[in-house]
Coordinates of C-alpha atoms in Angstrom, one line a residue:
X91 CA 124.6 -15.8 -93.6
X92 CA 124.7 -14.1 -90.3
X93 CA 127.6 -12.0 -90.9
X94 CA 129.6 -8.4 -89.8
X95 CA 129.5 -6.1 -92.2
X96 CA 130.5 -2.7 -92.9
X97 CA 128.8 -1.0 -96.3
X98 CA 129.1 2.6 -98.2
X99 CA 127.1 4.7 -98.8
X100 CA 127.7 4.6 -102.5
X101 CA 125.0 4.7 -106.0
X102 CA 127.4 2.4 -107.8
X103 CA 128.5 -1.2 -108.5
X104 CA 129.2 -3.7 -105.6
X105 CA 132.5 -4.0 -104.5
X106 CA 132.4 -7.1 -102.0
X107 CA 135.9 -7.3 -100.2
X108 CA 137.2 -10.2 -98.1
X109 CA 139.6 -10.7 -95.3
X110 CA 142.9 -12.7 -94.9
X111 CA 142.7 -15.8 -92.7
X112 CA 141.9 -14.7 -89.3
X113 CA 141.9 -10.6 -89.9
X114 CA 138.4 -9.0 -89.8
X115 CA 136.6 -6.5 -91.9
X116 CA 138.4 -3.3 -90.9
X117 CA 141.8 -4.7 -91.5
X118 CA 140.2 -5.5 -95.1
X119 CA 139.1 -2.1 -95.5
X120 CA 142.6 -0.2 -94.3
X121 CA 143.7 -2.6 -97.2
X122 CA 141.4 -1.9 -100.6
X123 CA 139.3 0.9 -99.3
X124 CA 142.5 3.3 -100.8
X125 CA 142.9 0.9 -103.7
X126 CA 139.2 1.7 -104.8
X127 CA 138.8 5.5 -103.5
X128 CA 137.2 7.0 -106.1
X129 CA 135.8 4.8 -108.3
X130 CA 132.1 5.8 -106.5
X131 CA 131.7 1.6 -105.4
X132 CA 129.6 0.8 -102.6
X133 CA 132.0 -0.9 -100.8
X134 CA 131.6 -3.5 -99.0
X135 CA 133.6 -5.1 -96.1
X136 CA 132.9 -9.1 -94.7
X137 CA 134.2 -10.6 -91.8
X138 CA 133.6 -14.3 -92.1
X139 CA 132.6 -16.4 -89.2
X140 CA 134.1 -16.8 -86.5
X141 CA 136.5 -13.7 -87.5
X142 CA 136.2 -10.2 -86.2
X143 CA 132.8 -9.5 -85.7
X144 CA 131.5 -12.3 -87.1
X145 CA 130.0 -15.4 -84.5
X146 CA 131.1 -18.8 -85.9
X147 CA 127.8 -20.1 -86.9
X148 CA 129.0 -22.7 -89.9
X149 CA 131.3 -25.8 -89.9
X150 CA 134.6 -25.0 -89.4
X151 CA 135.9 -26.1 -92.7
X152 CA 136.3 -23.8 -96.0
X153 CA 132.8 -25.0 -98.3
X154 CA 131.1 -24.3 -95.1
X155 CA 132.8 -20.0 -95.3
X156 CA 131.6 -20.5 -98.5
X157 CA 128.6 -20.9 -98.7
X158 CA 127.4 -19.1 -95.7
X159 CA 129.5 -16.1 -97.8
X160 CA 127.4 -17.1 -101.4
X161 CA 123.7 -17.6 -98.9
X162 CA 124.5 -13.4 -97.5
X163 CA 125.5 -12.8 -101.1
X164 CA 122.3 -14.2 -102.2
X165 CA 119.6 -12.2 -99.6
X166 CA 121.8 -8.7 -99.8
X167 CA 123.5 -7.5 -102.8
X168 CA 121.9 -7.6 -106.5
X169 CA 124.1 -9.8 -108.2
X170 CA 126.9 -9.9 -109.7
X171 CA 129.3 -8.1 -107.9
X172 CA 133.0 -7.1 -107.9
X173 CA 134.3 -9.9 -105.4
X174 CA 138.2 -8.5 -104.4
X175 CA 139.9 -10.6 -101.7
X176 CA 143.4 -11.2 -99.8
X177 CA 145.2 -14.3 -99.5
X178 CA 142.4 -17.0 -98.3
X179 CA 140.1 -14.1 -98.7
X180 CA 141.2 -14.5 -101.9
X181 CA 141.4 -18.2 -101.9
X182 CA 137.8 -17.9 -100.9
X183 CA 136.9 -15.6 -103.8
X184 CA 137.9 -18.2 -106.8
X185 CA 135.3 -20.6 -105.2
X186 CA 133.5 -18.0 -105.6
X187 CA 133.9 -18.1 -108.9
X188 CA 134.4 -21.6 -110.0
X189 CA 131.2 -23.0 -107.7
X190 CA 128.5 -19.4 -108.0
X191 CA 130.2 -17.8 -111.8
X192 CA 126.4 -15.9 -111.7
X193 CA 127.8 -13.9 -108.6
X194 CA 130.7 -11.9 -110.0
X195 CA 131.3 -9.3 -111.6
X196 CA 135.2 -9.5 -111.8
X197 CA 137.8 -10.4 -109.0
X198 CA 140.8 -8.9 -107.9
X199 CA 142.9 -11.6 -106.4
X200 CA 146.0 -10.1 -104.0
X201 CA 148.3 -12.9 -102.4
X202 CA 145.9 -15.4 -103.4
X203 CA 146.6 -18.8 -101.7
X204 CA 146.0 -21.7 -104.7
X205 CA 146.6 -25.0 -102.5
X206 CA 146.1 -24.8 -98.4
X207 CA 148.6 -26.8 -97.4
X208 CA 151.7 -25.6 -96.7
X209 CA 154.3 -28.8 -98.3
X210 CA 151.8 -28.2 -101.7
X211 CA 153.0 -24.7 -102.0
X212 CA 155.6 -23.3 -104.2
X213 CA 157.8 -20.5 -102.1
X214 CA 160.4 -18.8 -103.6
X215 CA 163.8 -19.6 -103.6
X216 CA 166.1 -17.0 -102.7
X217 CA 165.7 -14.3 -99.3
X218 CA 164.0 -11.0 -99.5
X219 CA 166.8 -8.4 -99.7
X220 CA 168.0 -7.8 -95.8
X221 CA 166.0 -5.2 -94.0
X222 CA 167.5 -2.0 -91.8
X223 CA 168.5 -2.5 -88.3
X224 CA 166.5 -3.4 -86.2
X225 CA 163.5 -3.4 -88.5
X226 CA 161.8 -6.1 -86.3
X227 CA 162.1 -4.8 -83.2
X228 CA 159.0 -3.5 -82.8
X229 CA 157.3 -6.6 -83.6
X230 CA 156.1 -9.1 -80.2
X231 CA 158.5 -11.9 -80.8
X232 CA 156.3 -14.8 -81.1
X233 CA 155.3 -13.2 -84.7
X234 CA 159.1 -12.1 -85.9
X235 CA 159.8 -15.7 -87.3
X236 CA 156.2 -14.8 -89.3
X237 CA 156.7 -11.6 -90.7
X238 CA 160.3 -12.2 -91.6
X239 CA 159.2 -15.1 -93.9
X240 CA 155.8 -12.8 -95.0
X241 CA 157.0 -9.3 -95.2
X242 CA 159.6 -8.5 -98.8
X243 CA 159.6 -4.8 -98.2
X244 CA 161.1 -4.8 -94.8
X245 CA 160.4 -1.2 -92.6
X246 CA 159.9 -0.3 -89.4
X247 CA 157.0 1.7 -90.9
X248 CA 155.5 -1.3 -92.9
X249 CA 155.6 -3.3 -89.0
X250 CA 154.1 -1.5 -87.4
X251 CA 151.4 -0.7 -90.5
X252 CA 150.3 -4.5 -90.5
X253 CA 150.6 -5.9 -87.0
X254 CA 147.8 -2.7 -86.8
X255 CA 146.2 -4.5 -89.0
X256 CA 146.6 -7.2 -87.2
X257 CA 144.9 -5.8 -84.6
X258 CA 142.3 -4.4 -85.5
X259 CA 138.7 -5.2 -85.3
X260 CA 136.8 -7.1 -83.8
X261 CA 137.5 -10.3 -81.8
X262 CA 136.6 -13.6 -83.3
X263 CA 136.7 -17.1 -81.9
X264 CA 140.2 -18.8 -81.8
X265 CA 138.5 -21.8 -81.0
X266 CA 136.5 -22.5 -84.5
X267 CA 140.0 -20.4 -86.5
X268 CA 142.0 -23.7 -85.1
X269 CA 139.9 -25.8 -85.6
X270 CA 138.8 -24.8 -89.3
X271 CA 143.3 -23.8 -90.6
X272 CA 144.1 -27.9 -89.3
X273 CA 141.1 -29.4 -90.6
X274 CA 141.3 -31.6 -93.9
X275 CA 138.4 -29.5 -94.6
X276 CA 140.0 -26.2 -95.2
X277 CA 140.9 -27.5 -98.0
X278 CA 138.3 -26.3 -100.2
X279 CA 136.9 -30.1 -102.1
X280 CA 137.2 -28.2 -105.9
X281 CA 140.6 -26.7 -104.7
X282 CA 142.3 -28.1 -107.9
X283 CA 139.7 -27.4 -109.7
X284 CA 140.0 -25.9 -113.7
X285 CA 136.9 -24.5 -114.0
X286 CA 137.7 -21.5 -116.5
X287 CA 136.1 -18.3 -115.0
X288 CA 135.2 -15.9 -118.4
X289 CA 135.2 -12.6 -116.5
X290 CA 137.4 -9.9 -116.2
X291 CA 140.5 -11.0 -113.8
X292 CA 143.7 -9.2 -111.4
X293 CA 145.7 -11.4 -110.0
X294 CA 148.6 -9.7 -107.5
X295 CA 151.4 -11.7 -105.6
X296 CA 154.3 -10.3 -104.4
X297 CA 157.6 -11.8 -105.0
X298 CA 158.8 -12.3 -101.6
X299 CA 156.0 -13.6 -100.4
X300 CA 157.0 -16.3 -98.6
X301 CA 153.7 -17.8 -97.3
X302 CA 152.2 -19.0 -100.8
X303 CA 155.0 -17.9 -102.8
X304 CA 154.2 -16.2 -106.2
X305 CA 154.2 -19.3 -108.9
X306 CA 151.7 -21.4 -108.3
X307 CA 149.8 -18.1 -108.5
X308 CA 150.9 -17.9 -112.2
X309 CA 150.6 -21.3 -113.1
X310 CA 146.5 -21.1 -111.7
X311 CA 146.2 -18.2 -114.3
X312 CA 144.7 -21.0 -117.2
X313 CA 141.6 -20.7 -115.4
X314 CA 141.1 -16.9 -116.4
X315 CA 141.0 -16.6 -119.5
X316 CA 140.9 -12.3 -118.7
X317 CA 143.0 -12.2 -116.4
X318 CA 146.4 -10.1 -116.0
X319 CA 149.0 -11.6 -113.9
X320 CA 151.2 -9.1 -112.0
X321 CA 154.2 -10.1 -109.2
X322 CA 156.0 -7.5 -107.4
X323 CA 159.3 -6.5 -105.4
X324 CA 159.9 -5.0 -102.8
X325 CA 156.0 -6.7 -101.9
X326 CA 155.5 -10.0 -99.7
X327 CA 152.6 -11.9 -98.9
X328 CA 150.9 -8.3 -96.6
X329 CA 151.4 -6.9 -100.5
X330 CA 148.5 -4.9 -99.2
X331 CA 150.0 -2.9 -96.4
X332 CA 153.4 -2.8 -98.3
X333 CA 153.0 -1.3 -101.3
X334 CA 149.8 0.5 -101.3
X335 CA 150.7 3.3 -104.1
X336 CA 151.1 0.4 -107.0
X337 CA 148.0 -1.8 -105.3
X338 CA 145.9 1.1 -106.1
X339 CA 146.7 2.0 -109.7
X340 CA 146.8 -2.1 -110.7
X341 CA 143.2 -2.2 -108.6
X342 CA 142.4 0.9 -110.9
X343 CA 142.9 -0.8 -114.1
X344 CA 141.5 -3.7 -112.8
X345 CA 138.4 -1.7 -112.5
X346 CA 138.2 0.2 -115.6
X347 CA 138.5 -3.7 -117.7
X348 CA 135.4 -4.6 -115.2
X349 CA 133.0 -1.3 -115.1
X350 CA 133.9 -1.5 -119.1
X351 CA 132.7 -5.5 -119.5
X352 CA 129.7 -6.5 -120.7
X353 CA 128.5 -7.8 -117.6
X354 CA 126.4 -11.4 -117.5
X355 CA 123.2 -11.5 -117.2
X356 CA 122.9 -7.9 -118.0
X357 CA 120.9 -6.0 -120.3
X358 CA 122.0 -3.5 -123.1
X359 CA 120.1 -1.1 -121.5
X360 CA 121.8 -1.4 -117.9
X361 CA 125.4 -2.1 -119.7
X362 CA 124.7 1.3 -120.7
X363 CA 123.7 2.6 -118.0
X364 CA 126.6 1.2 -115.9
X365 CA 129.3 2.1 -118.1
X366 CA 127.9 5.7 -118.1
X367 CA 128.0 6.5 -114.6
X368 CA 131.7 4.7 -114.6
X369 CA 133.2 5.4 -118.5

């Protein structure tokens, strides 16, 4: 449970934000904080084990990471909370909703992974429109193929924003991350389980996401009876950095739906107090 964390001082409901694989709470705040602004939420950004400034104190499996996050939530928050995640963070967030729905008030899943094995993913058939000449020139050579695959909004400004996010925050544990990514335990054991989660959910995908695609996410909506699905043109896997204005608009819709909905385990008086603060 020794996780590095940044928490805002707001007194409102708590939203816990989980990062992309290998990225940090600093990069996650850059992605989500503008989208959450003005909602009087207590924003909480975690470094997962082996990410950023959090030590690798658990086995290198996704289930162990999920269990560590759940243990942290059990000890540090008044459940249930809103949970937002991007990519791998969204993969874990969806797993928490399956395994510990008592912790979750609502889910915001951005560019979520549905299946962890790359060969099992349904990826877009068409390449994104070409970017302007030289749009990748400032990217390190070793990242150009990845960014060419990942990005739908293909401009030098977006590339610079993503590169800054990739290098923001603590160093992480490269050995732990490599072991996690190559171990059979990278997949959650219940990855393919269609356990329903009944709270408000928004799933946001990039139409040109060459990393996890957008089709598997639509099929997974059967898990979310109160889910909204959106695929965004001119957006890829780094959607929060590619289309921040659209992310904010769709996040605000999710917040409205979540904060005005009955909260599992709340009394009527608690619900009225919550709605009075945020309605």
